[in-house]
PDB file of C-alpha atoms and ligand atoms in Angstrom:
ATOM      1  CA  MET A   1     124.582   5.125  68.931  1.00  0.00           C
ATOM      2  CA  ASN A   2     123.826   1.896  70.805  1.00  0.00           C
ATOM      3  CA  VAL A   3     125.855   1.383  73.965  1.00  0.00           C
ATOM      4  CA  ILE A   4     125.951  -2.365  74.501  1.00  0.00           C
ATOM      5  CA  ARG A   5     127.175  -3.861  77.754  1.00  0.00           C
ATOM      6  CA  THR A   6     126.028  -7.468  77.638  1.00  0.00           C
ATOM      7  CA  LEU A   7     126.654 -10.402  75.304  1.00  0.00           C
ATOM      8  CA  LYS A   8     122.900 -10.895  74.976  1.00  0.00           C
ATOM      9  CA  GLU A   9     122.302  -7.331  73.736  1.00  0.00           C
ATOM     10  CA  LEU A  10     125.276  -7.625  71.395  1.00  0.00           C
ATOM     11  CA  HIS A  11     123.961 -10.880  69.961  1.00  0.00           C
ATOM     12  CA  GLN A  12     120.552  -9.293  69.290  1.00  0.00           C
ATOM     13  CA  PHE A  13     122.156  -6.270  67.611  1.00  0.00           C
ATOM     14  CA  VAL A  14     124.481  -8.376  65.434  1.00  0.00           C
ATOM     15  CA  ILE A  15     121.808 -10.894  64.380  1.00  0.00           C
ATOM     16  CA  GLU A  16     119.389  -8.129  63.468  1.00  0.00           C
ATOM     17  CA  LYS A  17     121.988  -6.451  61.237  1.00  0.00           C
ATOM     18  CA  LYS A  18     123.073  -9.730  59.649  1.00  0.00           C
ATOM     19  CA  GLN A  19     119.472 -10.687  58.920  1.00  0.00           C
ATOM     20  CA  ALA A  20     119.043  -7.326  57.202  1.00  0.00           C
ATOM     21  CA  GLY A  21     122.009  -8.262  54.972  1.00  0.00           C
ATOM     22  CA  LYS A  22     124.362  -5.671  56.511  1.00  0.00           C
ATOM     23  CA  GLU A  23     128.143  -6.100  56.603  1.00  0.00           C
ATOM     24  CA  ILE A  24     129.662  -5.505  60.017  1.00  0.00           C
ATOM     25  CA  GLY A  25     132.873  -3.528  60.455  1.00  0.00           C
ATOM     26  CA  PHE A  26     134.657  -3.882  63.799  1.00  0.00           C
ATOM     27  CA  VAL A  27     137.170  -1.639  65.550  1.00  0.00           C
ATOM     28  CA  PRO A  28     138.504  -3.285  68.731  1.00  0.00           C
ATOM     29  CA  THR A  29     140.060  -0.797  71.160  1.00  0.00           C
ATOM     30  CA  MET A  30     141.162  -0.477  74.754  1.00  0.00           C
ATOM     31  CA  GLY A  31     139.556   2.951  74.989  1.00  0.00           C
ATOM     32  CA  PHE A  32     141.028   6.401  75.667  1.00  0.00           C
ATOM     33  CA  LEU A  33     140.339   7.035  72.011  1.00  0.00           C
ATOM     34  CA  HIS A  34     142.301   9.436  69.831  1.00  0.00           C
ATOM     35  CA  GLU A  35     142.329  10.443  66.178  1.00  0.00           C
ATOM     36  CA  GLY A  36     144.105   7.207  65.233  1.00  0.00           C
ATOM     37  CA  HIS A  37     141.132   5.170  66.491  1.00  0.00           C
ATOM     38  CA  ILE A  38     138.726   7.569  64.822  1.00  0.00           C
ATOM     39  CA  SER A  39     140.492   7.045  61.483  1.00  0.00           C
ATOM     40  CA  LEU A  40     139.677   3.322  61.927  1.00  0.00           C
ATOM     41  CA  ILE A  41     136.020   4.186  62.597  1.00  0.00           C
ATOM     42  CA  HIS A  42     135.982   6.246  59.380  1.00  0.00           C
ATOM     43  CA  LEU A  43     137.537   3.374  57.413  1.00  0.00           C
ATOM     44  CA  SER A  44     134.986   0.970  58.798  1.00  0.00           C
ATOM     45  CA  LYS A  45     132.161   3.342  57.879  1.00  0.00           C
ATOM     46  CA  LYS A  46     133.565   3.486  54.378  1.00  0.00           C
ATOM     47  CA  TYR A  47     133.957  -0.278  53.890  1.00  0.00           C
ATOM     48  CA  ALA A  48     131.114  -1.746  55.973  1.00  0.00           C
ATOM     49  CA  ASP A  49     127.424  -0.989  56.569  1.00  0.00           C
ATOM     50  CA  VAL A  50     127.478  -1.065  60.360  1.00  0.00           C
ATOM     51  CA  THR A  51     130.381  -0.132  62.632  1.00  0.00           C
ATOM     52  CA  ILE A  52     130.885  -1.595  66.095  1.00  0.00           C
ATOM     53  CA  ALA A  53     133.745  -0.396  68.321  1.00  0.00           C
ATOM     54  CA  SER A  54     134.670  -2.287  71.461  1.00  0.00           C
ATOM     55  CA  ILE A  55     136.239  -0.754  74.542  1.00  0.00           C
ATOM     56  CA  TYR A  56     137.903  -3.348  76.734  1.00  0.00           C
ATOM     57  CA  ILE A  57     141.217  -3.141  78.556  1.00  0.00           C
ATOM     58  CA  ASN A  58     142.315  -6.731  78.211  1.00  0.00           C
ATOM     59  CA  PRO A  59     144.250  -7.848  81.328  1.00  0.00           C
ATOM     60  CA  SER A  60     145.673 -10.954  79.629  1.00  0.00           C
ATOM     61  CA  GLN A  61     147.821  -8.918  77.228  1.00  0.00           C
ATOM     62  CA  PHE A  62     149.627  -6.975  79.983  1.00  0.00           C
ATOM     63  CA  ASN A  63     152.753  -8.650  81.310  1.00  0.00           C
ATOM     64  CA  ASP A  64     153.178  -5.777  83.780  1.00  0.00           C
ATOM     65  CA  LEU A  65     150.409  -5.252  86.339  1.00  0.00           C
ATOM     66  CA  ASN A  66     151.552  -1.671  86.908  1.00  0.00           C
ATOM     67  CA  ASP A  67     151.133  -0.902  83.194  1.00  0.00           C
ATOM     68  CA  PHE A  68     147.634  -2.449  83.279  1.00  0.00           C
ATOM     69  CA  ASN A  69     146.628  -0.444  86.359  1.00  0.00           C
ATOM     70  CA  LYS A  70     147.937   2.795  84.843  1.00  0.00           C
ATOM     71  CA  TYR A  71     146.257   2.317  81.450  1.00  0.00           C
ATOM     72  CA  PRO A  72     144.278   5.551  80.828  1.00  0.00           C
ATOM     73  CA  LYS A  73     140.470   5.437  80.858  1.00  0.00           C
ATOM     74  CA  ASN A  74     137.766   7.895  79.835  1.00  0.00           C
ATOM     75  CA  GLU A  75     134.561   6.112  78.945  1.00  0.00           C
ATOM     76  CA  GLU A  76     132.474   9.263  78.761  1.00  0.00           C
ATOM     77  CA  GLY A  77     134.946  10.970  76.412  1.00  0.00           C
ATOM     78  CA  ASP A  78     135.217   7.799  74.297  1.00  0.00           C
ATOM     79  CA  LEU A  79     131.446   7.552  73.891  1.00  0.00           C
ATOM     80  CA  ARG A  80     131.264  11.222  72.934  1.00  0.00           C
ATOM     81  CA  LEU A  81     133.945  10.760  70.262  1.00  0.00           C
ATOM     82  CA  LEU A  82     132.277   7.638  68.895  1.00  0.00           C
ATOM     83  CA  ARG A  83     128.904   9.392  68.760  1.00  0.00           C
ATOM     84  CA  VAL A  84     130.157  12.460  66.912  1.00  0.00           C
ATOM     85  CA  ASN A  85     131.857  10.170  64.408  1.00  0.00           C
ATOM     86  CA  PHE A  86     128.642   8.217  63.792  1.00  0.00           C
ATOM     87  CA  CYS A  87     129.815   4.867  65.117  1.00  0.00           C
ATOM     88  CA  ASP A  88     126.733   2.616  65.244  1.00  0.00           C
ATOM     89  CA  ALA A  89     127.471   0.718  68.440  1.00  0.00           C
ATOM     90  CA  ALA A  90     129.961   0.690  71.305  1.00  0.00           C
ATOM     91  CA  PHE A  91     130.454  -2.677  72.979  1.00  0.00           C
ATOM     92  CA  ILE A  92     131.763  -2.269  76.532  1.00  0.00           C
ATOM     93  CA  PRO A  93     131.840  -5.679  78.199  1.00  0.00           C
ATOM     94  CA  GLU A  94     132.702  -6.593  81.779  1.00  0.00           C
ATOM     95  CA  ARG A  95     135.662  -8.895  82.324  1.00  0.00           C
ATOM     96  CA  ALA A  96     133.444 -11.804  83.454  1.00  0.00           C
ATOM     97  CA  GLN A  97     131.625 -11.774  80.127  1.00  0.00           C
ATOM     98  CA  ILE A  98     134.828 -11.935  78.118  1.00  0.00           C
ATOM     99  CA  ASP A  99     136.183 -14.639  80.442  1.00  0.00           C
ATOM    100  CA  SER A 100     133.051 -16.723  79.822  1.00  0.00           C
ATOM    101  CA  LEU A 101     133.879 -16.995  76.098  1.00  0.00           C
ATOM    102  CA  GLN A 102     135.836 -19.847  74.576  1.00  0.00           C
ATOM    103  CA  LYS A 103     139.533 -19.117  74.160  1.00  0.00           C
ATOM    104  CA  VAL A 104     142.067 -20.176  71.644  1.00  0.00           C
ATOM    105  CA  SER A 105     145.812 -20.521  71.644  1.00  0.00           C
ATOM    106  CA  ILE A 106     147.654 -20.899  68.364  1.00  0.00           C
ATOM    107  CA  ASP A 107     151.167 -21.312  67.084  1.00  0.00           C
ATOM    108  CA  LEU A 108     152.166 -17.862  65.869  1.00  0.00           C
ATOM    109  CA  GLY A 109     154.926 -19.302  63.714  1.00  0.00           C
ATOM    110  CA  GLY A 110     157.707 -17.272  65.322  1.00  0.00           C
ATOM    111  CA  LEU A 111     155.950 -13.924  64.834  1.00  0.00           C
ATOM    112  CA  ASP A 112     155.786 -13.694  68.614  1.00  0.00           C
ATOM    113  CA  MET A 113     159.487 -14.475  69.075  1.00  0.00           C
ATOM    114  CA  ILE A 114     160.753 -11.056  68.020  1.00  0.00           C
ATOM    115  CA  MET A 115     160.412  -7.452  69.236  1.00  0.00           C
ATOM    116  CA  GLU A 116     157.248  -7.086  71.363  1.00  0.00           C
ATOM    117  CA  GLY A 117     157.096 -10.852  71.776  1.00  0.00           C
ATOM    118  CA  ILE A 118     160.466 -10.801  73.549  1.00  0.00           C
ATOM    119  CA  CYS A 119     159.984  -7.565  75.484  1.00  0.00           C
ATOM    120  CA  ARG A 120     156.452  -8.446  76.615  1.00  0.00           C
ATOM    121  CA  PRO A 121     156.306 -12.218  77.166  1.00  0.00           C
ATOM    122  CA  GLY A 122     152.776 -13.579  76.757  1.00  0.00           C
ATOM    123  CA  HIS A 123     151.485 -10.296  75.298  1.00  0.00           C
ATOM    124  CA  PHE A 124     150.550 -11.646  71.888  1.00  0.00           C
ATOM    125  CA  GLN A 125     148.863 -14.789  73.199  1.00  0.00           C
ATOM    126  CA  GLY A 126     146.768 -12.384  75.316  1.00  0.00           C
ATOM    127  CA  VAL A 127     145.954 -10.292  72.232  1.00  0.00           C
ATOM    128  CA  VAL A 128     145.037 -13.384  70.191  1.00  0.00           C
ATOM    129  CA  GLU A 129     142.888 -14.664  73.048  1.00  0.00           C
ATOM    130  CA  VAL A 130     140.833 -11.467  73.370  1.00  0.00           C
ATOM    131  CA  VAL A 131     140.561 -10.666  69.653  1.00  0.00           C
ATOM    132  CA  TYR A 132     139.373 -14.224  68.965  1.00  0.00           C
ATOM    133  CA  ARG A 133     136.815 -13.934  71.757  1.00  0.00           C
ATOM    134  CA  LEU A 134     135.607 -10.538  70.502  1.00  0.00           C
ATOM    135  CA  PHE A 135     135.385 -11.820  66.914  1.00  0.00           C
ATOM    136  CA  SER A 136     133.328 -14.798  68.122  1.00  0.00           C
ATOM    137  CA  VAL A 137     130.586 -12.499  69.441  1.00  0.00           C
ATOM    138  CA  VAL A 138     130.822  -9.464  67.140  1.00  0.00           C
ATOM    139  CA  MET A 139     131.058 -11.745  64.072  1.00  0.00           C
ATOM    140  CA  PRO A 140     132.554  -8.978  61.916  1.00  0.00           C
ATOM    141  CA  ASP A 141     132.947  -9.167  58.151  1.00  0.00           C
ATOM    142  CA  LYS A 142     135.839  -6.711  58.340  1.00  0.00           C
ATOM    143  CA  ALA A 143     138.047  -5.661  61.246  1.00  0.00           C
ATOM    144  CA  PHE A 144     140.342  -2.639  61.393  1.00  0.00           C
ATOM    145  CA  PHE A 145     143.706  -2.313  63.177  1.00  0.00           C
ATOM    146  CA  GLY A 146     146.272   0.487  63.250  1.00  0.00           C
ATOM    147  CA  GLU A 147     149.739  -0.019  61.783  1.00  0.00           C
ATOM    148  CA  LYS A 148     151.359   1.499  64.851  1.00  0.00           C
ATOM    149  CA  ASP A 149     150.999  -2.004  66.278  1.00  0.00           C
ATOM    150  CA  PHE A 150     152.310  -3.501  63.044  1.00  0.00           C
ATOM    151  CA  GLN A 151     153.498  -6.727  64.654  1.00  0.00           C
ATOM    152  CA  GLN A 152     150.078  -7.138  66.271  1.00  0.00           C
ATOM    153  CA  LEU A 153     148.440  -6.615  62.863  1.00  0.00           C
ATOM    154  CA  GLN A 154     150.549  -9.440  61.371  1.00  0.00           C
ATOM    155  CA  ILE A 155     149.673 -11.682  64.299  1.00  0.00           C
ATOM    156  CA  ILE A 156     145.934 -11.039  63.899  1.00  0.00           C
ATOM    157  CA  LYS A 157     146.259 -11.846  60.180  1.00  0.00           C
ATOM    158  CA  LYS A 158     148.091 -15.066  61.090  1.00  0.00           C
ATOM    159  CA  MET A 159     145.331 -16.008  63.564  1.00  0.00           C
ATOM    160  CA  VAL A 160     142.615 -15.415  60.960  1.00  0.00           C
ATOM    161  CA  GLU A 161     144.518 -17.458  58.382  1.00  0.00           C
ATOM    162  CA  THR A 162     145.298 -20.321  60.792  1.00  0.00           C
ATOM    163  CA  LEU A 163     141.748 -20.585  62.105  1.00  0.00           C
ATOM    164  CA  LYS A 164     140.188 -19.773  58.713  1.00  0.00           C
ATOM    165  CA  LEU A 165     137.988 -17.103  60.278  1.00  0.00           C
ATOM    166  CA  PRO A 166     135.553 -15.415  57.869  1.00  0.00           C
ATOM    167  CA  VAL A 167     136.809 -11.883  58.516  1.00  0.00           C
ATOM    168  CA  GLU A 168     138.924  -9.532  56.429  1.00  0.00           C
ATOM    169  CA  ILE A 169     141.664  -7.751  58.369  1.00  0.00           C
ATOM    170  CA  ILE A 170     142.404  -4.202  57.248  1.00  0.00           C
ATOM    171  CA  GLY A 171     145.398  -2.196  58.483  1.00  0.00           C
ATOM    172  CA  ALA A 172     145.380   1.596  58.622  1.00  0.00           C
ATOM    173  CA  PRO A 173     148.336   4.019  58.506  1.00  0.00           C
ATOM    174  CA  ILE A 174     149.773   5.553  61.659  1.00  0.00           C
ATOM    175  CA  LEU A 175     148.487   9.002  62.563  1.00  0.00           C
ATOM    176  CA  ARG A 176     151.038  11.362  64.075  1.00  0.00           C
ATOM    177  CA  GLU A 177     150.962  14.369  66.394  1.00  0.00           C
ATOM    178  CA  PHE A 178     152.251  17.744  65.101  1.00  0.00           C
ATOM    179  CA  ASN A 179     155.869  16.778  65.903  1.00  0.00           C
ATOM    180  CA  GLY A 180     155.720  13.267  64.391  1.00  0.00           C
ATOM    181  CA  LEU A 181     155.033  11.342  67.612  1.00  0.00           C
ATOM    182  CA  ALA A 182     152.851   8.333  66.700  1.00  0.00           C
ATOM    183  CA  MET A 183     149.387   8.734  68.220  1.00  0.00           C
ATOM    184  CA  SER A 184     148.791   6.420  71.143  1.00  0.00           C
ATOM    185  CA  SER A 185     146.562   6.362  74.207  1.00  0.00           C
ATOM    186  CA  ARG A 186     149.775   6.095  76.234  1.00  0.00           C
ATOM    187  CA  ASN A 187     150.935   9.554  75.066  1.00  0.00           C
ATOM    188  CA  SER A 188     148.537  11.030  77.630  1.00  0.00           C
ATOM    189  CA  ARG A 189     150.880   9.724  80.340  1.00  0.00           C
ATOM    190  CA  LEU A 190     153.792  11.827  79.059  1.00  0.00           C
ATOM    191  CA  SER A 191     154.408  15.233  80.647  1.00  0.00           C
ATOM    192  CA  LYS A 192     153.570  18.181  78.348  1.00  0.00           C
ATOM    193  CA  LYS A 193     157.279  18.883  77.893  1.00  0.00           C
ATOM    194  CA  ALA A 194     158.112  15.267  77.033  1.00  0.00           C
ATOM    195  CA  ARG A 195     155.177  15.019  74.637  1.00  0.00           C
ATOM    196  CA  ASP A 196     156.283  18.198  72.862  1.00  0.00           C
ATOM    197  CA  ASN A 197     159.861  16.909  72.590  1.00  0.00           C
ATOM    198  CA  ALA A 198     159.028  13.340  71.583  1.00  0.00           C
ATOM    199  CA  GLY A 199     159.290  14.036  67.845  1.00  0.00           C
ATOM    200  CA  PHE A 200     162.911  12.807  67.975  1.00  0.00           C
ATOM    201  CA  ILE A 201     161.647   9.197  67.858  1.00  0.00           C
ATOM    202  CA  TYR A 202     160.145   9.651  64.388  1.00  0.00           C
ATOM    203  CA  GLU A 203     163.193  11.657  63.280  1.00  0.00           C
ATOM    204  CA  VAL A 204     165.476   8.783  64.301  1.00  0.00           C
ATOM    205  CA  LEU A 205     163.330   6.360  62.294  1.00  0.00           C
ATOM    206  CA  LYS A 206     163.397   8.627  59.245  1.00  0.00           C
ATOM    207  CA  SER A 207     167.151   9.130  59.340  1.00  0.00           C
ATOM    208  CA  PHE A 208     167.995   5.448  59.989  1.00  0.00           C
ATOM    209  CA  VAL A 209     168.939   4.618  56.395  1.00  0.00           C
ATOM    210  CA  ASN A 210     171.442   7.462  56.043  1.00  0.00           C
ATOM    211  CA  THR A 211     172.896   7.656  59.529  1.00  0.00           C
ATOM    212  CA  GLU A 212     175.264   5.496  61.549  1.00  0.00           C
ATOM    213  CA  ARG A 213     173.445   3.475  64.173  1.00  0.00           C
ATOM    214  CA  GLN A 214     175.787   4.694  66.909  1.00  0.00           C
ATOM    215  CA  ILE A 215     174.812   8.316  66.210  1.00  0.00           C
ATOM    216  CA  LEU A 216     171.119   7.454  66.356  1.00  0.00           C
ATOM    217  CA  GLU A 217     171.546   5.543  69.611  1.00  0.00           C
ATOM    218  CA  LYS A 218     173.410   8.551  71.058  1.00  0.00           C
ATOM    219  CA  ARG A 219     170.582  10.867  69.988  1.00  0.00           C
ATOM    220  CA  LEU A 220     168.024   8.591  71.665  1.00  0.00           C
ATOM    221  CA  PHE A 221     170.104   8.295  74.828  1.00  0.00           C
ATOM    222  CA  GLU A 222     170.706  12.047  75.058  1.00  0.00           C
ATOM    223  CA  SER A 223     166.992  12.673  74.608  1.00  0.00           C
ATOM    224  CA  GLY A 224     166.291  10.476  77.645  1.00  0.00           C
ATOM    225  CA  PHE A 225     164.948   7.511  75.654  1.00  0.00           C
ATOM    226  CA  THR A 226     165.821   4.039  76.981  1.00  0.00           C
ATOM    227  CA  LEU A 227     166.025   1.953  73.830  1.00  0.00           C
ATOM    228  CA  GLU A 228     164.620  -1.579  73.869  1.00  0.00           C
ATOM    229  CA  TYR A 229     165.001  -2.313  70.156  1.00  0.00           C
ATOM    230  CA  LEU A 230     165.591  -0.606  66.828  1.00  0.00           C
ATOM    231  CA  GLU A 231     165.231  -3.316  64.194  1.00  0.00           C
ATOM    232  CA  LYS A 232     164.386  -3.940  60.573  1.00  0.00           C
ATOM    233  CA  HIS A 233     162.007  -6.756  59.665  1.00  0.00           C
ATOM    234  CA  ASP A 234     160.320  -7.995  56.514  1.00  0.00           C
ATOM    235  CA  PHE A 235     156.641  -8.836  56.679  1.00  0.00           C
ATOM    236  CA  GLY A 236     155.090 -10.227  53.510  1.00  0.00           C
ATOM    237  CA  GLY A 237     157.690  -8.542  51.309  1.00  0.00           C
ATOM    238  CA  GLN A 238     157.355  -5.238  53.125  1.00  0.00           C
ATOM    239  CA  ARG A 239     160.470  -3.998  54.903  1.00  0.00           C
ATOM    240  CA  ARG A 240     159.849  -1.897  58.016  1.00  0.00           C
ATOM    241  CA  LEU A 241     161.887  -0.341  60.787  1.00  0.00           C
ATOM    242  CA  PHE A 242     160.644  -0.733  64.348  1.00  0.00           C
ATOM    243  CA  ILE A 243     161.511   1.024  67.573  1.00  0.00           C
ATOM    244  CA  ALA A 244     160.481   0.548  71.193  1.00  0.00           C
ATOM    245  CA  GLY A 245     161.671   2.090  74.405  1.00  0.00           C
ATOM    246  CA  VAL A 246     160.787   4.010  77.509  1.00  0.00           C
ATOM    247  CA  TYR A 247     160.554   7.784  77.492  1.00  0.00           C
ATOM    248  CA  ASP A 248     159.491   9.876  80.468  1.00  0.00           C
ATOM    249  CA  GLY A 249     158.424   6.648  82.214  1.00  0.00           C
ATOM    250  CA  VAL A 250     156.132   5.608  79.349  1.00  0.00           C
ATOM    251  CA  ARG A 251     156.754   2.685  77.005  1.00  0.00           C
ATOM    252  CA  LEU A 252     156.377   3.816  73.384  1.00  0.00           C
ATOM    253  CA  ILE A 253     156.567   1.979  70.054  1.00  0.00           C
ATOM    254  CA  ASP A 254     156.655   3.213  66.467  1.00  0.00           C
ATOM    255  CA  ASN A 255     157.569   2.008  62.974  1.00  0.00           C
ATOM    256  CA  ILE A 256     157.971   3.207  59.403  1.00  0.00           C
ATOM    257  CA  GLU A 257     158.064   1.570  56.010  1.00  0.00           C
ATOM    258  CA  LEU A 258     161.567   1.349  54.501  1.00  0.00           C
ATOM    259  CA  ASN A 259     161.798   1.571  50.755  1.00  0.00           C
TER     260      ASN A 259
HETATM  261  O1  PAF B 301     145.532  -2.612  69.876  1.00  0.00           O
HETATM  262  C1  PAF B 301     144.806  -2.653  70.886  1.00  0.00           C
HETATM  263  O2  PAF B 301     144.283  -1.656  71.368  1.00  0.00           O
HETATM  264  C2  PAF B 301     144.587  -3.993  71.566  1.00  0.00           C
HETATM  265  O3  PAF B 301     145.718  -4.787  71.494  1.00  0.00           O
HETATM  266  C3  PAF B 301     143.355  -4.740  71.041  1.00  0.00           C
HETATM  267  C4  PAF B 301     143.523  -5.114  69.588  1.00  0.00           C
HETATM  268  C5  PAF B 301     142.107  -3.891  71.226  1.00  0.00           C
HETATM  269  C6  PAF B 301     143.154  -6.045  71.819  1.00  0.00           C
HETATM  270  O4  PAF B 301     142.964  -5.810  73.177  1.00  0.00           O
END
């Protein structure tokens, strides 16, 4: 696997593959990889000829400096996981390189005025900014994003549509731990006990349709979960239920499809 740290090396790698007629699949990440990310690598390997994963903790999408500083890191472990899963290249840029790229700011048509957009002001403009910048240098044909960040996935699709970018955005289902907790790099910040008990979040989502909201809120409260939102939204004809809140000092989000 190629470990690429500069824009120049990345450009050479990408141009060489494009000239050879290869389709590039891209998996942008902030590192501390888990099975959810690896499922995106596998999808990319299935649908594209060459897979590039990026590892970059993007400061502009954190509205809380403390959250940014505490974001887990393990570059060595990430590279090992990418290698054993046959990723072709890992792009690990320095902040100055990303900052040197042109940025974009677009009207997200209200998609950023609900849920995460309200709880984390500026978050989605930060995501759009970095994903646009990464796309401009990776030049992917296809890019893969997890449905755990379902609102983010819609926003990336909106950006691609608005700017008419030549990239297909593919969403992948949420992977869950043994108890139903949605896989996330942030789970590593939960205590063992909290992580083992955190299955109640998924259970609340699953029982939403048949249970009074008050009962669900009580269950969350009694489990030590500080609820930020529990809301239904329609995206492109698909109805989903979303939850966010703080548990054991860690902010967690999850969602399920409602049929
Ligand atoms: O989902 C993430 O990990 C990040 O928001 C992303 C897409 C890598 C942009 O920094």
